[in-house]
Coordinates of C-alpha atoms and ligand atoms in Angstrom, one line a residue:
X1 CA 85.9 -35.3 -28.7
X2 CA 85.2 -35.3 -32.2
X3 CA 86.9 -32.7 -34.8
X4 CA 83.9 -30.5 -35.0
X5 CA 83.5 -30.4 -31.6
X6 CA 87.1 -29.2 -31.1
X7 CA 87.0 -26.3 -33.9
X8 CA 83.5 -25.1 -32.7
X9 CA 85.5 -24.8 -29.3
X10 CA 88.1 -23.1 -30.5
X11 CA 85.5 -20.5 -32.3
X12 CA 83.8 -20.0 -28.9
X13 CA 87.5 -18.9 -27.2
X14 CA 88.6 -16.8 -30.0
X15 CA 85.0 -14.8 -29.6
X16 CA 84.8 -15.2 -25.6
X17 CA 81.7 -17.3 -26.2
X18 CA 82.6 -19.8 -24.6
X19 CA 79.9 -20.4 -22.2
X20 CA 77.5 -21.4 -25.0
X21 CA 79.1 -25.5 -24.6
X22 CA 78.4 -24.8 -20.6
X23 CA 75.7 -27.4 -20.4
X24 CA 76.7 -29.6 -23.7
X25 CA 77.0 -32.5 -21.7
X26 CA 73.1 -32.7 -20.9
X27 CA 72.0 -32.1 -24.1
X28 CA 70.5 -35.3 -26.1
X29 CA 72.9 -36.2 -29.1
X30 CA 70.5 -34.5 -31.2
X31 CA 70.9 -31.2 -30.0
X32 CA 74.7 -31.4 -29.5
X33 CA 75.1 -32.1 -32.9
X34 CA 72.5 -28.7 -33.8
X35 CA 74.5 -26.8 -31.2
X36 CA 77.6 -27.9 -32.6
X37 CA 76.1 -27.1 -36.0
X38 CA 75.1 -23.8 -35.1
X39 CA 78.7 -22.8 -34.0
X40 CA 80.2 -23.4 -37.1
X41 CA 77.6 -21.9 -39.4
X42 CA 77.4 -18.2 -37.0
X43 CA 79.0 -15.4 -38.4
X44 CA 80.9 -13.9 -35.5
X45 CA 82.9 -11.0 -36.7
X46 CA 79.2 -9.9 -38.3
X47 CA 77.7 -10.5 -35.1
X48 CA 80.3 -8.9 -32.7
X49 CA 80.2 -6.1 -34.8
X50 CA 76.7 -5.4 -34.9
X51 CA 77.0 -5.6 -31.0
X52 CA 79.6 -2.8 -31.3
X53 CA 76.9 -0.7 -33.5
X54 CA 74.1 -0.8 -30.3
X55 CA 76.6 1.2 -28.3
X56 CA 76.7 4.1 -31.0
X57 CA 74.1 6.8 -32.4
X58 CA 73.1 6.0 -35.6
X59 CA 73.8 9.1 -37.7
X60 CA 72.1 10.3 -40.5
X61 CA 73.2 13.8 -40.6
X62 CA 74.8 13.5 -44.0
X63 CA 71.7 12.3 -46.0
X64 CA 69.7 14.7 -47.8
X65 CA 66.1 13.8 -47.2
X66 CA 63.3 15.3 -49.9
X67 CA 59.5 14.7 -49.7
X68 CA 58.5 12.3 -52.6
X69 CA 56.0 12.3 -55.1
X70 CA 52.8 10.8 -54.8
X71 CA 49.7 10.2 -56.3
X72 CA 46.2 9.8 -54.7
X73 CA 44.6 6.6 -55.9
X74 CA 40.8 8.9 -55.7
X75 CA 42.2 11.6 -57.5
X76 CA 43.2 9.5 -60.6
X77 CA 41.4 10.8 -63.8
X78 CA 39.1 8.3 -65.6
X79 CA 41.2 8.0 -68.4
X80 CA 44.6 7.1 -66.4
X81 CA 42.3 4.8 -63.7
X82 CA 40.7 2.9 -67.1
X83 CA 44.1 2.5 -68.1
X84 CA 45.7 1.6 -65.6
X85 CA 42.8 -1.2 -64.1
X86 CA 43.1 -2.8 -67.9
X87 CA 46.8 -3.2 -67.4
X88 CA 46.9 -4.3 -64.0
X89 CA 43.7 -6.7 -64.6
X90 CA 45.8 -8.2 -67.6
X91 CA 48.6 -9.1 -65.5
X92 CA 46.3 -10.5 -63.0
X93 CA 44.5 -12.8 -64.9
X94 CA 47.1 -14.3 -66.6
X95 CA 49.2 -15.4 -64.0
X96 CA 51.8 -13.0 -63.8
X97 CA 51.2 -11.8 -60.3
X98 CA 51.5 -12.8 -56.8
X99 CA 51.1 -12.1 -53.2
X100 CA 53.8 -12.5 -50.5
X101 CA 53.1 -12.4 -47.4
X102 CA 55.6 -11.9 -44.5
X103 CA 54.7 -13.8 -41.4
X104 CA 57.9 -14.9 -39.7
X105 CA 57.5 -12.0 -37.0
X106 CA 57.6 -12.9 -33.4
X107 CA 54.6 -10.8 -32.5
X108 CA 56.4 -9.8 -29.4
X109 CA 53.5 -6.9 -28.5
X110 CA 50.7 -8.6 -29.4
X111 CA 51.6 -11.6 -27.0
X112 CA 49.1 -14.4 -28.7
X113 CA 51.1 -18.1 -28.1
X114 CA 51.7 -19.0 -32.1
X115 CA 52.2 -17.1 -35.3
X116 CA 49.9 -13.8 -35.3
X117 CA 48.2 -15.1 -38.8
X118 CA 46.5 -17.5 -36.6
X119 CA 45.2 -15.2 -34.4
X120 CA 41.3 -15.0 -33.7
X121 CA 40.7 -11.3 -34.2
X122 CA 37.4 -11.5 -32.4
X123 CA 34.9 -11.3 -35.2
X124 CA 31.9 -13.2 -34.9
X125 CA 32.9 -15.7 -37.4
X126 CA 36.1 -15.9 -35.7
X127 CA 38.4 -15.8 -38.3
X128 CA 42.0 -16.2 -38.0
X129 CA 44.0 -13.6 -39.3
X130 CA 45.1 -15.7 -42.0
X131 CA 41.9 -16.6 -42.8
X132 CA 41.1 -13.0 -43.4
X133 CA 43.6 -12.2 -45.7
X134 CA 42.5 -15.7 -47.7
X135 CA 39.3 -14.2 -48.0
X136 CA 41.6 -11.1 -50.1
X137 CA 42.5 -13.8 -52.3
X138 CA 39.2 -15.5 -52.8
X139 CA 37.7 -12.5 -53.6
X140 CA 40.1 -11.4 -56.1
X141 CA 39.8 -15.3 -57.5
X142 CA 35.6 -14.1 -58.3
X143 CA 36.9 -11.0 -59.5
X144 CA 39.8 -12.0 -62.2
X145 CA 38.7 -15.7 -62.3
X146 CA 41.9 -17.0 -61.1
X147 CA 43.7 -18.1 -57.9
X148 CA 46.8 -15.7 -57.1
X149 CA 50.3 -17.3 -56.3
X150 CA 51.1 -17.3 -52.4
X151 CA 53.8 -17.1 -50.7
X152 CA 54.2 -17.5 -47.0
X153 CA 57.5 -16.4 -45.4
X154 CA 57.7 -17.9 -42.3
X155 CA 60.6 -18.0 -39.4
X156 CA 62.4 -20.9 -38.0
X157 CA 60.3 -20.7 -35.2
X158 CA 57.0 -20.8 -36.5
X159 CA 56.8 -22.6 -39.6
X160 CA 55.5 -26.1 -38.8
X161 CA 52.9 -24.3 -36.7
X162 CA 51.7 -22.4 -39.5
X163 CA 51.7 -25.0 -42.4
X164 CA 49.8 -27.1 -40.0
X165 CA 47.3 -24.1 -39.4
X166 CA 46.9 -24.1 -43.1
X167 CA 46.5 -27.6 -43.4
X168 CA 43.8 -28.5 -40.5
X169 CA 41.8 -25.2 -41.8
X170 CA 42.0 -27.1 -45.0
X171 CA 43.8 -23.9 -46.4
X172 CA 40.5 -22.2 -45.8
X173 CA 39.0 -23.2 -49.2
X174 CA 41.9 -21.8 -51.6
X175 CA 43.6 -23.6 -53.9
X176 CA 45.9 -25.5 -52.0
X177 CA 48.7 -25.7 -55.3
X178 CA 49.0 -22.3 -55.0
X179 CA 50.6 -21.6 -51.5
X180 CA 53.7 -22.2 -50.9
X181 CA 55.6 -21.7 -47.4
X182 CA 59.6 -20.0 -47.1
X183 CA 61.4 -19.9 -44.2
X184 CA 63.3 -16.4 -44.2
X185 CA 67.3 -16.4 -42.2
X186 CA 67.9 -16.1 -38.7
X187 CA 70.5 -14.5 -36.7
X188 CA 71.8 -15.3 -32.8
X189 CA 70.6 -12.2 -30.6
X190 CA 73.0 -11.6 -27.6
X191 CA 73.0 -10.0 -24.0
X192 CA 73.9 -6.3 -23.2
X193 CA 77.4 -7.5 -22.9
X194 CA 77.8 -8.8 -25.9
X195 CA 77.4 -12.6 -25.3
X196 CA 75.3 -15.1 -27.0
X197 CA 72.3 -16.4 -24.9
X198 CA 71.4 -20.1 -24.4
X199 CA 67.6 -20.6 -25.5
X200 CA 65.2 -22.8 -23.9
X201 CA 66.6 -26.3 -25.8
X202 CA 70.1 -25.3 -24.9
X203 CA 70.7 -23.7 -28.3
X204 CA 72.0 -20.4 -29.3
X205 CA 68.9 -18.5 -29.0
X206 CA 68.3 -17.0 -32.9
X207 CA 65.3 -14.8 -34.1
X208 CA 64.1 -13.9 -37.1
X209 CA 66.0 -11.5 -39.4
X210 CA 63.4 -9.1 -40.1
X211 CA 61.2 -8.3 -42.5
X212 CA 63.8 -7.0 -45.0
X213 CA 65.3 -11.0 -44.9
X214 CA 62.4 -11.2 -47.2
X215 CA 64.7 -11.0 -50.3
X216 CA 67.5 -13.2 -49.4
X217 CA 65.0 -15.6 -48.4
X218 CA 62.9 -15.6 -51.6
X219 CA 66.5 -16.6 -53.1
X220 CA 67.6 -19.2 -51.0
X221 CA 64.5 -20.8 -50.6
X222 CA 64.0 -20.4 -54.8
X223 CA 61.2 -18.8 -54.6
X224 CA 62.1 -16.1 -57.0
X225 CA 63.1 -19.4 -59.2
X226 CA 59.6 -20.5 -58.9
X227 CA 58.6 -17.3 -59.9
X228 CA 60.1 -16.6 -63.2
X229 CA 59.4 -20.2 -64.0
X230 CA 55.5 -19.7 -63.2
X231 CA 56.0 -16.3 -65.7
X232 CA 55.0 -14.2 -62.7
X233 CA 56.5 -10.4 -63.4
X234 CA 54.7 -8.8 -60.6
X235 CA 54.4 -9.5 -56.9
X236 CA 53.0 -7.8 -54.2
X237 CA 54.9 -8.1 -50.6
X238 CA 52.8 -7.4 -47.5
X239 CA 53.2 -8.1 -43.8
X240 CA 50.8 -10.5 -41.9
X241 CA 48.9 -8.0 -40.2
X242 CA 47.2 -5.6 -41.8
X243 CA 43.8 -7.5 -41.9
X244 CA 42.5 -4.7 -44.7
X245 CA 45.4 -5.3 -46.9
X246 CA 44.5 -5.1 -50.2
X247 CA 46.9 -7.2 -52.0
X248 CA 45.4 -7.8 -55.0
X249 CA 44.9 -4.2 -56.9
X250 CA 45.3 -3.8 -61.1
X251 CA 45.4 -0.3 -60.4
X252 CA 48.8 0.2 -58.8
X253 CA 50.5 -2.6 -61.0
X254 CA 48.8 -1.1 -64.0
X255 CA 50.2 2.3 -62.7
X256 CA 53.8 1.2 -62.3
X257 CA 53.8 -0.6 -65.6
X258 CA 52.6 2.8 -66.8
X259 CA 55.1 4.9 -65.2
X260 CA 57.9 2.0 -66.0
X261 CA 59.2 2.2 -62.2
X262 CA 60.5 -1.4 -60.5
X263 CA 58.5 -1.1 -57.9
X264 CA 55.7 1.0 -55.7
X265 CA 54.1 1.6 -52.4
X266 CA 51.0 2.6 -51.0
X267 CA 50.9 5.0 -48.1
X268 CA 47.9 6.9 -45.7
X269 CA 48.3 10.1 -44.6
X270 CA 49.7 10.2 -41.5
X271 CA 47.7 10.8 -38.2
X272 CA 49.4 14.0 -37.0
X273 CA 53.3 14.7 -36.8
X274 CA 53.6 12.0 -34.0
X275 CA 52.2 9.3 -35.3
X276 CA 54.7 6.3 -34.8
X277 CA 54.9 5.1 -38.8
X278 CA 58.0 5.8 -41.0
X279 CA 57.0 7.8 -44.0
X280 CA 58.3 7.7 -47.8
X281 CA 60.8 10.8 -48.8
X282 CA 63.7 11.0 -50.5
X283 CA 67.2 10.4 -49.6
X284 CA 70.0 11.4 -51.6
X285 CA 67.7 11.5 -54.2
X286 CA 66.5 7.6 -54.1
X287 CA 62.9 6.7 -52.5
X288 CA 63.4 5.5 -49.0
X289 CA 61.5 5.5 -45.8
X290 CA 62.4 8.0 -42.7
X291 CA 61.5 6.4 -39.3
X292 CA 59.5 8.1 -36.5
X293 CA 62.8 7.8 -34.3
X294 CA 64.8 9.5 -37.1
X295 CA 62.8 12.5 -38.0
X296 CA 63.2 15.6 -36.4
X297 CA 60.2 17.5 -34.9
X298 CA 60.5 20.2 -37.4
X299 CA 60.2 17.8 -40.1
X300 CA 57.7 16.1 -39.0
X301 CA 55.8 19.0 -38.2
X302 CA 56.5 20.8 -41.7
X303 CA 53.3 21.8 -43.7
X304 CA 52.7 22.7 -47.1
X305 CA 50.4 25.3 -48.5
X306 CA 47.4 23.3 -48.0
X307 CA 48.1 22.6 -44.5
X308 CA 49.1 19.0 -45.3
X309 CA 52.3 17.4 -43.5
X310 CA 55.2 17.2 -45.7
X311 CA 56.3 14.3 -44.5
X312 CA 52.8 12.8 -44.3
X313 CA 52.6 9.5 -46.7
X314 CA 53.1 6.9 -44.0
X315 CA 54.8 3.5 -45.3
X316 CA 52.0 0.4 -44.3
X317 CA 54.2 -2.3 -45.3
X318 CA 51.9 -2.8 -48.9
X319 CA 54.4 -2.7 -51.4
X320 CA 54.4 -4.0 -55.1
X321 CA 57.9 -4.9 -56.8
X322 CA 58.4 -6.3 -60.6
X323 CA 60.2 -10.1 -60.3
X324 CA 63.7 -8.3 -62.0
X325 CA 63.9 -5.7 -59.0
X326 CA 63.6 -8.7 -56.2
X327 CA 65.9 -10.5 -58.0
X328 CA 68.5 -7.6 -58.2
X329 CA 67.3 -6.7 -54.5
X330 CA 68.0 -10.0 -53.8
X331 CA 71.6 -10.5 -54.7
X332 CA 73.0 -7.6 -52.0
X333 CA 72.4 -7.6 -48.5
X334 CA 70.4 -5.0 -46.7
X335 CA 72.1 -3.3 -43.3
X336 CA 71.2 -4.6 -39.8
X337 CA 69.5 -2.4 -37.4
X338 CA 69.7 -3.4 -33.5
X339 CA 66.2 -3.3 -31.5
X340 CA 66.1 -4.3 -27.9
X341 CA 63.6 -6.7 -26.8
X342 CA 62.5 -9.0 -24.1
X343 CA 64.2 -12.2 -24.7
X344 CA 64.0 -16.1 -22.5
X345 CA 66.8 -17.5 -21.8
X346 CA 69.0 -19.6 -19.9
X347 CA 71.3 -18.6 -17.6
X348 CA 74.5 -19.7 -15.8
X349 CA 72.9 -21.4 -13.3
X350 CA 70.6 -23.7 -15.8
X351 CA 67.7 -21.6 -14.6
X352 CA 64.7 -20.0 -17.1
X353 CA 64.7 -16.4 -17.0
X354 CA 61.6 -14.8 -17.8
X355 CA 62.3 -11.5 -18.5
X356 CA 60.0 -8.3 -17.8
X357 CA 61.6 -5.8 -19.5
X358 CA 63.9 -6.0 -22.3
X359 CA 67.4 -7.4 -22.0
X360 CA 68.2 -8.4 -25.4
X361 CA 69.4 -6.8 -28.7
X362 CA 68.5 -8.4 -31.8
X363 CA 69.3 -8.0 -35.2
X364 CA 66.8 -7.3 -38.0
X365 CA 66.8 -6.1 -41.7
X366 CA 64.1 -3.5 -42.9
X367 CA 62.6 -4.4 -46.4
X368 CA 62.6 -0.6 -47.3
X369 CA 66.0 0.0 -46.9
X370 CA 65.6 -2.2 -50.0
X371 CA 64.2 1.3 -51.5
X372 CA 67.4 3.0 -52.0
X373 CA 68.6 0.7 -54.8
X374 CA 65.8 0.9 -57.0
X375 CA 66.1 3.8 -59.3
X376 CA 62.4 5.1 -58.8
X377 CA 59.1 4.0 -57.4
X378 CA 55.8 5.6 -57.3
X379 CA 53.8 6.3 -54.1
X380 CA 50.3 5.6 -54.6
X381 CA 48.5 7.3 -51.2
X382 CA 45.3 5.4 -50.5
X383 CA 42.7 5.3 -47.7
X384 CA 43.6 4.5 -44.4
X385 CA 39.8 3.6 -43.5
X386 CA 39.8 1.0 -46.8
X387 CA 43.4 -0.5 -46.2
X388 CA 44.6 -0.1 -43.3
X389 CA 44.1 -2.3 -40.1
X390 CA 47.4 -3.1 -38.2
X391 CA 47.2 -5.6 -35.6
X392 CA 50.3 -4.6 -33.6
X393 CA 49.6 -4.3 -30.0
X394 CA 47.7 -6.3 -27.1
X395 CA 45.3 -3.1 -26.7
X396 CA 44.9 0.5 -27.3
X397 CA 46.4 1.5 -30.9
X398 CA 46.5 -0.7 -33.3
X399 CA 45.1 -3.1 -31.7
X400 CA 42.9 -6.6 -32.5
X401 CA 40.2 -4.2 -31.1
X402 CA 40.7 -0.5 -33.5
X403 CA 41.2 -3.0 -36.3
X404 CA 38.2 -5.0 -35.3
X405 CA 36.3 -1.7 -35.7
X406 CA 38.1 -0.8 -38.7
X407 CA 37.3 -4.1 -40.3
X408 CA 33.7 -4.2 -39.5
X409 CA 33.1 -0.8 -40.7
X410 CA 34.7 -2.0 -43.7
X411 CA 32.8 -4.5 -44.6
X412 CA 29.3 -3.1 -43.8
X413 CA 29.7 -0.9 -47.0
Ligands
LIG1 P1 56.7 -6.0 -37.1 O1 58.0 -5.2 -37.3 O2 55.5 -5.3 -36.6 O3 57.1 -7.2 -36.1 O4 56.5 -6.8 -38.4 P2 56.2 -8.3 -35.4 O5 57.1 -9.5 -35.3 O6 55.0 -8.6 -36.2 O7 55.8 -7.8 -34.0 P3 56.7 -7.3 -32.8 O8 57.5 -6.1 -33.2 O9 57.6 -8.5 -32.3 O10 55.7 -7.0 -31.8 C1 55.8 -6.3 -39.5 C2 55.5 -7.4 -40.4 O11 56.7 -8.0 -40.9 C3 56.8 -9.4 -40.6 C4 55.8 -9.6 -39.4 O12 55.3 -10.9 -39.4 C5 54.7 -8.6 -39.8 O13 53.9 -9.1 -40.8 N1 58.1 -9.8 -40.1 C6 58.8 -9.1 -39.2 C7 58.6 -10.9 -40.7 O14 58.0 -11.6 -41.5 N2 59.9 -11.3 -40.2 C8 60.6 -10.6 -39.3 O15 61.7 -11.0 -39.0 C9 60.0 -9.5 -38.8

């Protein structure tokens, strides 16, 4: 019994966990020492109290929540668009913007087997989902005669299976130099009672932090580094599957440079008061996002004079930030929020369970709660027909096959 071996058993009692070194003996050396590894880098007090959180309400009766400003990107006069698409193309073609894009999700709904970016969305060219979003890039490399910084967050779990995805597509034509992969943080989930779980290699089973590890991430990993060495002010931060992102627009960097805000976001209009999407609003005065499964009925019902929802600029995950507000973003860390999801594991008995319905909680970040420490932001509402294609769920909404349909219809005009 080595020394480390000893203190990671004495975490294990202190936090009843001790049944994690239950089959320790049958792991390879290897894996003991990762295990072992594991236990002494886990924050327990963090986790046991965000265990404790699952059992309460989460209460927001004390904020005061405000619609926000917007502005339509077709309603822009010629003079502010002109303006605007001359700042923003500026920035672009000299370097001083890039994309991020967020794919270390576990694509739990959609179900494919590997990272959702490598999905085949069913087009007749079958096209990957990262292949689509390349195509973004390679466009905007015809339009501003240079290839846009990447970044790739990916998770623990799926990064060698997406930098090879890159590599055997031969990074789908784009210049190879400007990708980079980042791995974003993990966190151990745990069982209804509290208790760590044993994954299928006899580790602490961990799972991606959420989206909102984005920042933290981008520090650790230096990508922010990279960033202000490369002189890039500007960068857009997207998740993986929207296949009708568009990443790359002068027009809403030219219009926060304009407006001298730290960061903005685009939004649709919301499908009807039910629609499962957070929107953008107010909170205490800050820009922030209200969730579906926050907002009361009456608020989300709420209509103005023009028989528009109040609450109606749904957040897609398509936001811009300057490089100064993801550093300062970066340096705090954002709250946890619990979800509960279906999770593989081992159990006492050294069997595989397979679960069919959730038993799991796990702890993620949310990159808007990032929101509420910038100062201002500006909304930019855009169409939900020319940017919007989530690929979310195995079938029915947001779907491969409503953004199959969306896409196509895209790209016939
Ligand atoms: P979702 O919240 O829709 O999660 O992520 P998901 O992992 O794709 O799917 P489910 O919920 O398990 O079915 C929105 C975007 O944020 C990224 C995802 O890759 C997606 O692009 N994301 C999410 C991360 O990069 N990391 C995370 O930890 C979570």
């Amino acid at each position: 019994m080595n020394d480390e071996f000893l203190k990671a058993k004495g975490i294990l009692e202190k936090y009843n966990q001790e049944h994690i070194l239950n089959f320790y003996d049958k792991l390879s050396e290897e894996k003991q020492n990762k295990l072992i590894n594991q236990i002494l880098n886990i924050d327990f007090e963090q986790i046991g109290s965000l265990y404790e959180n699952t059992k309460h309400e989460v209460e927001f009766g004390n904020s005061k929540i405000e619609p926000i400003n917007y502005l339509e990107k077709d309603k822009i006069s010629n003079e502010d668009f002109k303006k605007f698409n001359t700042i923003g193309t500026d920035i672009i073609k000299n370097d001083k913007f890039a994309v991020v894009t967020m794919a270390g999700g576990q694509g739990t709904r959609l179900g494919h087997k590997g990272p959702k970016g490598t999905y085949d969305l069913g087009l007749d060219s079958h096209k990957s989902i990262f292949e689509i979003l390349c195509d973004t890039l390679k466009k905007a490399k015809e339009d501003y005669g240079t290839y846009v910084q990447w970044y790739i967050m990916t998770s623990e779990e799926n990064n060698r299976q997406t930098v090879e995805f890159f590599e055997e597509n031969n990074y789908f034509g784009y210049d190879k130099n400007k990708v980079m992969f980042f791995k974003q943080g993990q966190l151990p989930m745990c069982d209804t009672k509290g208790k760590l779980m044993i994954d299928e290699n006899g580790l602490i089973k961990e799972a991606a932090d959420g989206h909102g590890g984005v920042f933290e991430s981008m520090r650790k990993d230096a990508v922010i580094d990279d960033m202000k060495q490369k002189g890039i002010e500007w960068a857009f931060i997207g998740g993986v599957d929207n296949v009708l992102a568009n990443m790359v627009d002068s027009v809403l960097i030219g219009m926060s440079i304009a407006n001298n805000v730290p960061a903005a976001g685009k939004s649709v209009v919301k499908a009807g008061p039910k629609e499962r999407v957070g929107v953008f609003c107010k909170r205490n005065g800050k820009p922030s996002v209200i969730e579906y499964t926050e907002i009361t009925n009456e608020m989300a019902e709420a209509k103005n004079e023009n028989g528009e929802l109040i609450y109606g600029e749904s957040h897609i995950l398509c936001n811009l930030f300057s490089v100064k507000a993801i550093d300062e973003i970066s340096k705090n860390k954002l709250p946890y929020h619990s979800a509960f999801k279906k999770a593989k594991y081992i159990n006492e008995k050294g069997e595989l369970v397979v679960p069919e319905k959730p038993n799991a909680y796990k702890f993620e970040a949310f990159l808007f709660d990032a929101f509420e420490s910038l100062n201002d932001m500006a909304i930019m509402r855009v169409k939900r027909e020319e940017e919007f294609a989530p690929v979310k769920n195995a079938e029915g909404v947001d779907s491969p096959e409503t953004a199959r349909e969306l896409y196509k219809n895209f790209h016939k005009n």
